[in-house]
Short mmCIF file of C-alpha atoms in Angstrom, two decimals:
data_model
loop_
_atom_site.label_atom_id
_atom_site.label_comp_id
_atom_site.label_asym_id
_atom_site.label_seq_id
_atom_site.Cartn_x
_atom_site.Cartn_y
_atom_site.Cartn_z
CA MET I 443 0.00 0.00 0.00
CA THR I 444 1.51 3.36 -1.05
CA ARG I 445 1.75 6.07 1.60
CA THR I 446 0.76 9.53 0.45
CA THR I 447 1.05 11.34 3.79
CA PRO I 448 4.17 13.29 4.83
CA PRO I 449 6.78 11.14 6.63
CA ASP I 450 6.83 13.42 9.68
CA GLN I 451 3.14 12.89 10.47
CA SER I 452 2.29 10.94 13.63
CA THR I 453 1.46 7.27 13.20
CA THR I 454 -2.16 7.81 14.22
CA ALA I 455 -2.57 10.68 11.77
CA ARG I 456 -0.97 8.62 9.01
CA LEU I 457 -3.25 5.66 9.64
CA ARG I 458 -6.37 7.81 9.75
CA ALA I 459 -5.40 9.44 6.49
CA GLU I 460 -4.72 6.11 4.82
CA HIS I 461 -7.81 4.23 5.96
CA GLY I 462 -10.52 6.75 6.76
CA SER I 463 -13.73 5.27 8.19
CA ALA I 464 -12.37 1.71 7.91
CA LEU I 465 -10.23 2.50 10.97
CA THR I 466 -11.43 3.56 14.43
CA LEU I 467 -8.70 4.68 16.81
CA GLY I 468 -9.24 5.34 20.50
CA GLU I 469 -7.50 7.89 22.67
CA ASP I 470 -3.88 7.81 23.91
CA CYS I 471 -2.76 4.89 21.74
CA ASP I 472 0.97 4.23 21.53
CA LEU I 473 1.76 3.03 18.02
CA PRO I 474 5.22 2.60 16.41
CA ASP I 475 6.27 4.39 13.26
CA ASP I 476 6.74 1.10 11.42
CA LEU I 477 3.34 -0.39 12.29
CA VAL I 478 1.90 -1.95 9.13
CA VAL I 479 -1.88 -1.76 8.84
CA GLU I 480 -3.50 -3.25 5.74
CA ILE I 481 -7.28 -2.91 5.44
CA SER I 482 -8.89 -4.23 2.29
CA PRO I 483 -12.23 -2.89 0.98
CA GLY I 484 -15.02 -3.78 3.38
CA GLY I 485 -12.62 -4.51 6.22
CA GLN I 486 -12.83 -2.79 9.61
CA LEU I 487 -10.19 -2.24 12.29
CA THR I 488 -11.11 -0.86 15.70
CA LEU I 489 -8.60 0.03 18.41
CA GLY I 490 -9.78 1.06 21.87
CA ASP I 491 -8.21 3.56 24.22
CA ARG I 492 -4.61 3.24 25.41
CA VAL I 493 -3.70 0.43 23.03
CA SER I 494 0.05 -0.13 22.88
CA VAL I 495 1.77 -1.78 19.92
CA ARG I 496 5.52 -2.34 19.66
CA ARG I 497 7.74 -2.15 16.57
CA GLY I 498 7.65 -4.52 13.62
CA SER I 499 4.01 -5.56 14.01
CA THR I 500 1.42 -6.05 11.28
CA ILE I 501 -2.38 -5.96 11.37
CA GLN I 502 -4.01 -7.30 8.23
CA VAL I 503 -7.77 -7.09 7.60
CA HIS I 504 -9.04 -8.84 4.49
CA PRO I 505 -12.25 -7.90 2.62
CA GLY I 506 -15.30 -7.91 4.87
CA ALA I 507 -13.34 -8.97 7.95
CA THR I 508 -13.09 -7.26 11.34
CA VAL I 509 -10.32 -6.85 13.88
CA ALA I 510 -11.41 -5.37 17.21
CA ILE I 511 -8.84 -4.55 19.89
CA GLY I 512 -10.14 -3.42 23.28
CA ASP I 513 -8.95 -0.82 25.75
CA ASP I 514 -5.55 -1.17 27.44
CA VAL I 515 -4.35 -3.99 25.20
CA ALA I 516 -0.58 -4.43 24.85
CA ILE I 517 0.90 -5.98 21.70
CA GLY I 518 4.59 -6.87 21.56
CA GLU I 519 7.21 -6.68 18.83
CA HIS I 520 6.85 -8.44 15.47
CA THR I 521 3.33 -9.69 16.15
CA PHE I 522 1.20 -10.63 13.15
CA ILE I 523 -2.60 -10.40 13.22
CA SER I 524 -4.45 -11.46 10.07
CA ALA I 525 -8.24 -11.70 9.73
CA MET I 526 -10.43 -13.01 6.93
CA VAL I 527 -13.42 -13.42 9.27
CA GLY I 528 -12.97 -11.69 12.60
CA ILE I 529 -10.54 -11.38 15.50
CA SER I 530 -11.38 -9.73 18.80
CA ILE I 531 -8.92 -9.01 21.60
CA GLY I 532 -10.56 -8.10 24.89
CA ALA I 533 -9.69 -5.26 27.23
CA GLY I 534 -6.47 -5.64 29.19
CA ALA I 535 -5.21 -8.60 27.15
CA ALA I 536 -1.51 -8.89 26.30
CA LEU I 537 0.18 -10.36 23.24
CA SER I 538 3.92 -10.71 23.74
CA ASN I 539 6.58 -10.66 21.03
CA MET I 540 6.15 -12.60 17.78
CA VAL I 541 2.61 -13.77 18.52
CA ASP I 542 0.69 -14.96 15.44
CA LEU I 543 -3.11 -14.80 15.09
CA HIS I 544 -4.56 -16.16 11.84
CA ASP I 545 -8.32 -16.79 11.69
CA HIS I 546 -8.08 -18.66 8.37
CA ASN I 547 -6.33 -21.51 6.59
CA HIS I 548 -5.79 -22.63 3.03
CA ARG I 549 -8.26 -25.33 2.05
CA PRO I 550 -6.80 -28.64 0.82
CA ARG I 551 -6.03 -28.78 -2.87
CA THR I 552 -8.81 -31.27 -3.62
CA VAL I 553 -10.48 -31.62 -7.00
CA SER I 554 -13.61 -29.91 -5.67
CA ASN I 555 -11.68 -27.03 -4.09
CA ALA I 556 -9.36 -26.47 -7.06
CA PRO I 557 -11.29 -27.85 -10.08
CA ASP I 558 -9.04 -26.09 -12.60
CA GLY I 559 -5.88 -27.51 -11.04
CA GLU I 560 -4.28 -24.08 -11.15
CA LEU I 561 -0.88 -24.14 -9.41
CA VAL I 562 -1.16 -21.00 -7.34
CA PRO I 563 -1.34 -21.00 -3.52
CA TRP I 564 -4.84 -19.52 -3.34
CA ALA I 565 -6.49 -21.73 -5.99
CA SER I 566 -8.18 -23.96 -3.39
CA GLY I 567 -9.60 -21.01 -1.47
CA PHE I 568 -9.69 -20.42 2.27
CA GLU I 569 -11.68 -21.49 5.28
CA GLY I 570 -11.99 -19.50 8.48
CA ALA I 571 -13.60 -18.96 11.87
CA PRO I 572 -13.30 -16.25 14.51
CA ILE I 573 -10.52 -15.92 17.06
CA VAL I 574 -11.61 -14.48 20.40
CA ILE I 575 -9.07 -13.45 23.03
CA GLU I 576 -11.07 -12.62 26.14
CA PRO I 577 -10.22 -9.75 28.53
CA GLY I 578 -7.10 -10.13 30.62
CA ALA I 579 -5.67 -13.10 28.70
CA ILE I 580 -1.89 -13.20 28.19
CA LEU I 581 -0.19 -14.87 25.22
CA SER I 582 3.55 -15.33 25.80
CA ASN I 583 6.36 -15.06 23.24
CA LYS I 584 5.92 -16.85 19.91
CA THR I 585 2.43 -18.12 20.69
CA THR I 586 0.35 -19.12 17.66
CA VAL I 587 -3.45 -19.08 17.80
CA THR I 588 -5.33 -20.87 15.03
CA ALA I 589 -8.73 -20.25 13.48
CA GLY I 590 -11.87 -20.89 15.54
CA VAL I 591 -10.19 -20.71 18.93
CA ARG I 592 -11.36 -18.85 22.03
CA VAL I 593 -8.86 -18.01 24.78
CA GLY I 594 -10.68 -17.41 28.06
CA ALA I 595 -10.45 -14.41 30.35
CA ASN I 596 -7.22 -14.20 32.40
CA ALA I 597 -5.81 -17.30 30.69
CA LEU I 598 -2.01 -17.48 30.56
CA VAL I 599 -0.50 -19.25 27.54
CA GLY I 600 3.16 -20.29 27.75
CA ALA I 601 5.85 -19.38 25.24
CA ASN I 602 6.02 -21.18 21.89
CA ALA I 603 2.56 -22.69 22.37
CA VAL I 604 0.22 -23.52 19.49
CA VAL I 605 -3.34 -22.85 20.61
CA SER I 606 -5.46 -25.04 18.35
CA ARG I 607 -8.24 -25.71 20.90
CA SER I 608 -10.15 -23.24 23.05
CA ILE I 609 -8.83 -22.54 26.54
CA ALA I 610 -11.06 -21.93 29.54
CA PRO I 611 -10.82 -18.77 31.64
CA ASP I 612 -8.40 -18.67 34.59
CA THR I 613 -6.26 -21.42 33.06
CA VAL I 614 -2.53 -21.84 32.48
CA ALA I 615 -1.90 -23.64 29.17
CA ALA I 616 1.29 -24.60 27.36
CA GLY I 617 2.68 -26.91 24.71
CA VAL I 618 2.05 -27.98 21.13
CA PRO I 619 -0.87 -28.25 21.04
CA ALA I 620 -1.51 -26.05 24.05
CA LEU I 621 -3.14 -28.03 26.86
CA PRO I 622 -4.41 -26.91 30.28
CA ARG I 623 -1.78 -27.30 33.01
CA ARG I 624 -3.59 -25.81 35.98
CA THR I 625 -6.31 -23.35 36.93
CA PHE I 626 -6.31 -20.43 39.34
CA ASP I 627 -8.68 -17.95 40.97
CA GLY I 628 -8.77 -15.17 38.40
CA VAL I 629 -9.77 -11.60 39.03
CA PRO I 630 -13.21 -10.55 37.76
CA ALA I 631 -13.20 -9.81 34.03
CA PRO I 632 -16.01 -8.74 31.71
CA ARG I 633 -17.61 -11.55 29.70
CA GLU I 634 -18.47 -10.27 26.26
CA ASP I 635 -20.41 -12.59 23.96
CA PRO I 636 -19.85 -15.78 26.01
CA ARG I 637 -19.77 -18.99 24.02
CA THR I 638 -23.14 -20.74 23.90
CA LEU I 639 -23.62 -24.35 22.81
CA THR I 640 -27.02 -25.52 21.63
CA VAL I 641 -27.86 -29.07 22.72
CA GLY I 642 -30.94 -30.89 21.41
CA PHE I 643 -32.66 -34.05 22.64
CA PHE I 644 -35.05 -36.02 20.45
CA GLY I 645 -36.71 -39.11 21.89
CA THR I 646 -39.46 -40.59 23.99
CA SER I 647 -40.73 -40.02 27.53
CA ILE I 648 -37.38 -41.31 28.83
CA MET I 649 -35.98 -38.00 27.57
CA GLU I 650 -39.08 -35.88 28.19
CA HIS I 651 -39.57 -37.12 31.79
CA LEU I 652 -42.41 -34.88 32.95
CA GLU I 653 -42.98 -34.29 36.67
CA ALA I 654 -45.86 -32.50 38.36
CA VAL I 655 -45.01 -29.07 39.72
CA ASN I 656 -46.30 -26.96 42.59
CA ALA I 657 -44.19 -23.92 43.47
CA GLN I 658 -44.59 -24.54 47.19
CA MET I 659 -43.08 -28.01 46.85
CA THR I 660 -39.75 -26.52 45.76
CA ALA I 661 -39.64 -23.55 48.17
CA GLN I 662 -37.53 -24.86 51.05
CA ALA I 663 -38.57 -21.97 53.28
CA ASP I 664 -42.28 -22.54 52.60
CA LEU I 665 -42.86 -26.28 52.26
CA PRO I 666 -46.45 -27.50 52.77
CA GLU I 667 -47.35 -29.12 56.08
CA ILE I 668 -47.08 -32.89 56.31
CA GLY I 669 -50.44 -34.40 55.45
CA SER I 670 -51.66 -31.32 53.61
CA LYS I 671 -52.67 -31.30 49.94
CA VAL I 672 -51.22 -29.30 47.08
CA THR I 673 -52.52 -28.67 43.59
CA VAL I 674 -50.62 -29.63 40.46
CA GLU I 675 -49.86 -26.28 38.83
CA GLY I 676 -48.02 -27.56 35.78
CA TRP I 677 -45.42 -29.91 34.42
CA SER I 678 -41.64 -29.65 34.35
CA GLN I 679 -39.03 -31.70 32.51
CA ARG I 680 -36.69 -33.52 34.84
CA GLY I 681 -34.96 -36.90 34.55
CA TRP I 682 -31.52 -37.58 33.12
CA VAL I 683 -31.68 -34.82 30.51
CA HIS I 684 -32.35 -32.17 33.16
CA ARG I 685 -29.57 -33.54 35.34
CA LEU I 686 -27.14 -33.66 32.41
CA ALA I 687 -27.93 -30.01 31.66
CA LEU I 688 -27.11 -29.11 35.26
CA SER I 689 -23.91 -31.14 35.08
CA LEU I 690 -22.81 -29.34 31.90
CA ARG I 691 -23.41 -25.93 33.44
CA ALA I 692 -21.58 -26.87 36.63
CA THR I 693 -18.58 -28.35 34.81
CA TRP I 694 -18.22 -25.54 32.25
CA PRO I 695 -19.60 -22.43 33.97
CA HIS I 696 -17.99 -20.14 31.38
CA ILE I 697 -20.11 -21.67 28.58
CA GLY I 698 -23.78 -21.07 28.00
CA PHE I 699 -25.87 -24.17 27.26
CA ASP I 700 -29.11 -23.72 25.35
CA ILE I 701 -30.93 -26.98 26.10
CA LYS I 702 -33.81 -27.94 23.82
CA ASN I 703 -35.59 -31.09 25.03
CA HIS I 704 -37.92 -32.35 22.29
CA GLY I 705 -38.67 -35.66 24.03
CA GLU I 706 -42.30 -36.76 23.73
CA GLY I 707 -44.04 -39.39 25.79
CA GLY I 708 -45.43 -42.32 23.82
CA ALA I 709 -43.63 -41.37 20.62
CA THR I 710 -42.55 -43.98 18.11
CA SER I 711 -39.96 -43.39 15.40
CA ARG I 712 -42.84 -42.29 13.12
CA ASP I 713 -43.66 -39.51 15.54
CA ILE I 714 -40.09 -38.43 16.18
CA VAL I 715 -39.40 -38.09 12.45
CA GLY I 716 -42.16 -35.47 12.41
CA ILE I 717 -40.75 -33.75 15.50
CA VAL I 718 -37.29 -33.47 13.92
CA GLU I 719 -38.72 -32.16 10.64
CA GLY I 720 -41.06 -29.76 12.40
CA ASP I 721 -38.29 -28.36 14.57
CA ARG I 722 -36.14 -27.62 11.56
CA ALA I 723 -38.99 -26.14 9.55
CA THR I 724 -40.26 -23.98 12.42
CA ASN I 725 -37.11 -22.97 14.27
CA GLY I 726 -34.24 -23.59 11.85
CA THR I 727 -31.98 -24.34 14.82
CA ASP I 728 -28.38 -25.36 14.20
CA TYR I 729 -27.21 -27.71 16.95
CA ASP I 730 -23.77 -28.16 18.38
CA LEU I 731 -24.76 -31.47 19.96
CA VAL I 732 -27.78 -33.74 19.50
CA PHE I 733 -28.88 -36.80 21.46
CA LEU I 734 -31.27 -39.05 19.54
CA GLY I 735 -32.94 -42.04 21.19
CA VAL I 736 -35.94 -43.91 19.81
CA GLY I 737 -37.31 -47.43 19.47
CA ILE I 738 -38.78 -48.57 22.78
CA ASN I 739 -42.34 -47.64 21.85
CA ASP I 740 -41.92 -49.09 18.36
CA VAL I 741 -41.47 -52.48 20.06
CA TRP I 742 -43.74 -52.03 23.07
CA ARG I 743 -46.82 -51.23 21.00
CA ARG I 744 -46.75 -54.71 19.49
CA PHE I 745 -46.70 -56.38 22.90
CA GLN I 746 -49.53 -54.07 24.02
CA ASN I 747 -51.56 -55.39 21.06
CA ARG I 748 -51.59 -51.89 19.57
CA THR I 749 -50.34 -53.31 16.31
CA SER I 750 -51.33 -50.35 14.12
CA GLU I 751 -48.95 -48.17 16.15
CA ALA I 752 -46.10 -50.69 16.25
CA VAL I 753 -43.17 -50.03 13.92
CA GLU I 754 -41.39 -52.93 12.28
CA LEU I 755 -37.60 -53.02 12.19
CA ASP I 756 -37.24 -52.09 8.51
CA GLU I 757 -39.48 -49.07 8.90
CA TYR I 758 -37.71 -48.09 12.14
CA THR I 759 -34.36 -48.24 10.35
CA ARG I 760 -35.66 -46.01 7.55
CA HIS I 761 -36.92 -43.46 10.05
CA LEU I 762 -33.69 -43.42 12.01
CA THR I 763 -31.58 -43.17 8.87
CA GLY I 764 -33.71 -40.30 7.62
CA MET I 765 -33.37 -38.40 10.88
CA LEU I 766 -29.61 -38.90 10.90
CA ASP I 767 -29.40 -37.75 7.28
CA GLN I 768 -31.27 -34.57 8.19
CA LEU I 769 -29.57 -33.85 11.51
CA SER I 770 -26.12 -34.38 9.99
CA GLY I 771 -26.71 -31.28 7.89
CA TYR I 772 -26.95 -28.91 10.85
CA ALA I 773 -25.68 -30.71 13.98
CA ARG I 774 -21.94 -30.70 14.65
CA ARG I 775 -22.01 -33.85 16.82
CA ILE I 776 -24.70 -36.52 17.12
CA VAL I 777 -25.04 -39.15 19.83
CA VAL I 778 -27.48 -41.98 19.21
CA VAL I 779 -28.63 -43.35 22.58
CA SER I 780 -29.61 -46.99 22.81
CA GLU I 781 -32.95 -47.70 24.41
CA THR I 782 -32.92 -48.96 27.98
CA PRO I 783 -34.17 -52.54 28.44
CA PHE I 784 -37.65 -53.31 29.69
CA GLY I 785 -37.88 -54.04 33.39
CA PRO I 786 -40.43 -56.17 35.29
CA ILE I 787 -43.53 -55.05 33.40
CA GLU I 788 -45.06 -58.42 32.47
CA ASP I 789 -44.35 -62.05 33.25
CA PRO I 790 -40.62 -62.89 32.90
CA GLU I 791 -41.02 -64.77 29.62
CA THR I 792 -42.80 -61.84 27.98
CA VAL I 793 -40.20 -59.37 29.23
CA THR I 794 -37.46 -61.63 27.85
CA ALA I 795 -39.17 -61.66 24.45
CA MET I 796 -39.64 -57.87 24.53
CA ASN I 797 -35.97 -57.30 25.31
CA ALA I 798 -34.84 -59.73 22.62
CA GLU I 799 -36.82 -57.73 20.08
CA LEU I 800 -35.65 -54.37 21.45
CA ALA I 801 -32.04 -55.56 21.24
CA ARG I 802 -32.49 -55.96 17.46
CA TYR I 803 -33.59 -52.32 17.21
CA ASN I 804 -30.61 -51.17 19.27
CA ALA I 805 -28.28 -53.11 16.97
CA ALA I 806 -29.82 -51.37 13.96
CA ALA I 807 -29.39 -48.02 15.72
CA ALA I 808 -25.70 -48.75 16.33
CA GLN I 809 -25.19 -49.55 12.64
CA ALA I 810 -27.00 -46.41 11.51
CA ALA I 811 -24.95 -44.27 13.91
CA ALA I 812 -21.69 -45.72 12.59
CA ALA I 813 -22.76 -45.12 9.00
CA HIS I 814 -23.36 -41.44 9.75
CA GLY I 815 -20.24 -40.81 11.82
CA ALA I 816 -22.34 -40.44 14.98
CA LEU I 817 -21.40 -41.79 18.38
CA PHE I 818 -23.45 -44.62 19.85
CA LEU I 819 -24.15 -44.56 23.58
CA ASP I 820 -24.90 -48.16 24.57
CA VAL I 821 -26.63 -48.10 27.96
CA TRP I 822 -27.99 -51.64 27.73
CA GLY I 823 -25.05 -53.28 29.47
CA PRO I 824 -24.88 -50.86 32.41
CA PHE I 825 -28.63 -51.26 32.98
CA THR I 826 -28.60 -55.03 32.94
CA THR I 827 -25.56 -55.05 35.23
CA ALA I 828 -27.17 -52.65 37.68
CA ALA I 829 -30.39 -54.69 37.65
CA ARG I 830 -28.53 -57.98 38.18
CA LEU I 831 -26.21 -56.80 40.94
CA GLY I 832 -28.41 -54.21 42.65
CA GLY I 833 -30.57 -56.74 44.45
CA HIS I 834 -33.79 -54.97 43.45
CA PRO I 835 -34.14 -55.15 39.64
CA ALA I 836 -37.31 -53.09 39.68
CA GLY I 837 -35.42 -50.23 41.34
CA LEU I 838 -34.32 -48.90 37.97
CA TRP I 839 -37.86 -48.58 36.61
CA SER I 840 -40.99 -47.04 38.02
CA ASP I 841 -43.24 -49.23 35.87
CA GLY I 842 -40.94 -51.43 33.83
CA VAL I 843 -40.43 -48.77 31.15
CA HIS I 844 -40.04 -45.33 32.71
CA LEU I 845 -36.99 -44.73 34.88
CA THR I 846 -36.70 -44.04 38.59
CA GLU I 847 -34.09 -41.63 39.95
CA LEU I 848 -31.70 -44.56 40.15
CA GLY I 849 -32.33 -45.45 36.52
CA ASP I 850 -31.86 -41.81 35.52
CA THR I 851 -28.54 -41.78 37.36
CA VAL I 852 -27.28 -44.86 35.51
CA LEU I 853 -28.14 -43.24 32.18
CA LEU I 854 -26.69 -39.89 33.27
CA GLN I 855 -23.38 -41.46 34.26
CA GLN I 856 -23.05 -43.16 30.88
CA ALA I 857 -23.77 -39.90 29.04
CA GLU I 858 -21.21 -38.03 31.13
CA ARG I 859 -18.65 -40.79 30.55
CA LEU I 860 -19.13 -40.58 26.78
CA LEU I 861 -18.78 -36.79 26.77
CA ALA I 862 -15.59 -36.99 28.83
CA GLU I 863 -14.06 -39.89 26.91
CA HIS I 864 -14.43 -38.11 23.56
CA ARG I 865 -13.82 -34.60 24.99
CA ILE I 866 -16.94 -33.53 23.13
CA VAL I 867 -17.68 -30.29 24.98
CA GLU I 868 -14.04 -29.18 24.89
CA LYS I 869 -13.97 -29.62 21.11
CA LEU I 870 -17.35 -27.97 20.57
CA GLN I 871 -16.10 -24.76 22.19
CA ASP I 872 -14.16 -24.03 19.00
CA TYR I 873 -15.97 -22.16 16.25
CA PRO I 874 -16.49 -24.41 13.19
CA LEU I 875 -14.34 -23.66 10.17
CA LEU I 876 -16.38 -22.57 7.16
CA GLU I 877 -15.58 -21.54 3.63
CA ARG I 878 -14.36 -17.96 3.76
CA HIS I 879 -17.47 -16.23 2.42
CA ALA I 880 -19.82 -18.50 4.35
CA ALA I 881 -17.84 -17.70 7.49
CA LEU I 882 -18.27 -13.97 6.96
CA THR I 883 -22.02 -14.45 6.76
CA ALA I 884 -22.29 -16.87 9.68
CA TYR I 885 -20.04 -14.98 12.09
CA GLY I 886 -20.71 -11.44 10.96
CA PRO I 887 -23.17 -10.69 13.80
CA MET I 888 -20.41 -11.30 16.36
CA PHE I 889 -18.55 -8.26 15.06
CA ALA I 890 -21.39 -5.97 13.96
CA ARG I 891 -20.99 -3.54 16.86
CA TYR I 892 -17.36 -2.85 15.92
CA ARG I 893 -18.15 -1.88 12.36
CA THR I 894 -18.98 1.57 11.05
CA GLY I 895 -22.74 1.90 11.03
CA GLY I 896 -23.10 -1.42 12.89
CA VAL I 897 -23.08 -3.54 9.73
#
């Protein structure tokens, strides 16, 4: 970029003259004479008050992208910041010398990405996702932060680290890739645009788990007298889904969890197909994580002699495959949950026959999950073990189908184990990489307030 301003002008005056409304500079910034700022058409760079940048640094904003640097941020020597989507650096954060922030990568040179086979570096295009450095975070010398990563408030990243996964607030991380080493009690820091994960549940009453509600029953300071009567005022969803939601919020308090429980009592796979389609058509929700469990009513209806409502295995498989096809288009991670076995609901021989049939449906669910790259949570074994060793087999079920608190706990523990084993929540904290232009559209609202005119 050619400079047209006199060489004796201050750096701030030079930058304002070069970039006009594409650049917003706060008060009392300390910027070196050799600071390189490149802002392409449609790009926006915002610096807050008292931002300090040392010599040899470059800030590069590609078309349509945004770089937002908060108040009292310190940036060391020879640091390189390059945005094709958006990079935000929160107030009071520090980037030491030779830190590199790139919110984009070259896409692989596949036939679809480079159909003409042109031998130039940019022929395959780019993919990108935001980088968010929260307030008070410190990146030590030669730290590299890759696209889609969020570094939490007050986090301290050791020298030479490569941050390719998000780091929680109040955490010391180091290494290649950077991994948490320890946590500490951090000072209060503002939380701007906290990460929110949307988690959906599609299934039967085992997911829905309705309980009667009266406000007085949950007010510890105003519980009703023993022997008195209360009126059912409504219904609330509880069970293992509710408890898993609480567990997620307790384990990752810095993340927001938007829980959408679409479980429906009595639903067969025919019904749940409609629920999945209706949710997408009505709400258009993109999910970070989906739990899908269905099949118990498909089998049970036959043994209840409600044959018109029963769903044969072939039809069940078609329904499940269709739901997985659809959900795979807008859910980042899918977990197919096996159905829990039937408990003492009929005579032992009938229950054995019911479970033998239900096992066939679970096997089909496992195959469908594998074919779609989904995880399969097999809770059958833990339930049968708990029933066999617990001394009171009926203790897992309230009526042979629906779960007691003990049954909910068994299912909850298996769900938590799966999430921990595959580090699902940790990985979902990262922003998904998208084709460059799609990323600008998808993530644009995150940076709207930093742009001239709020667009």
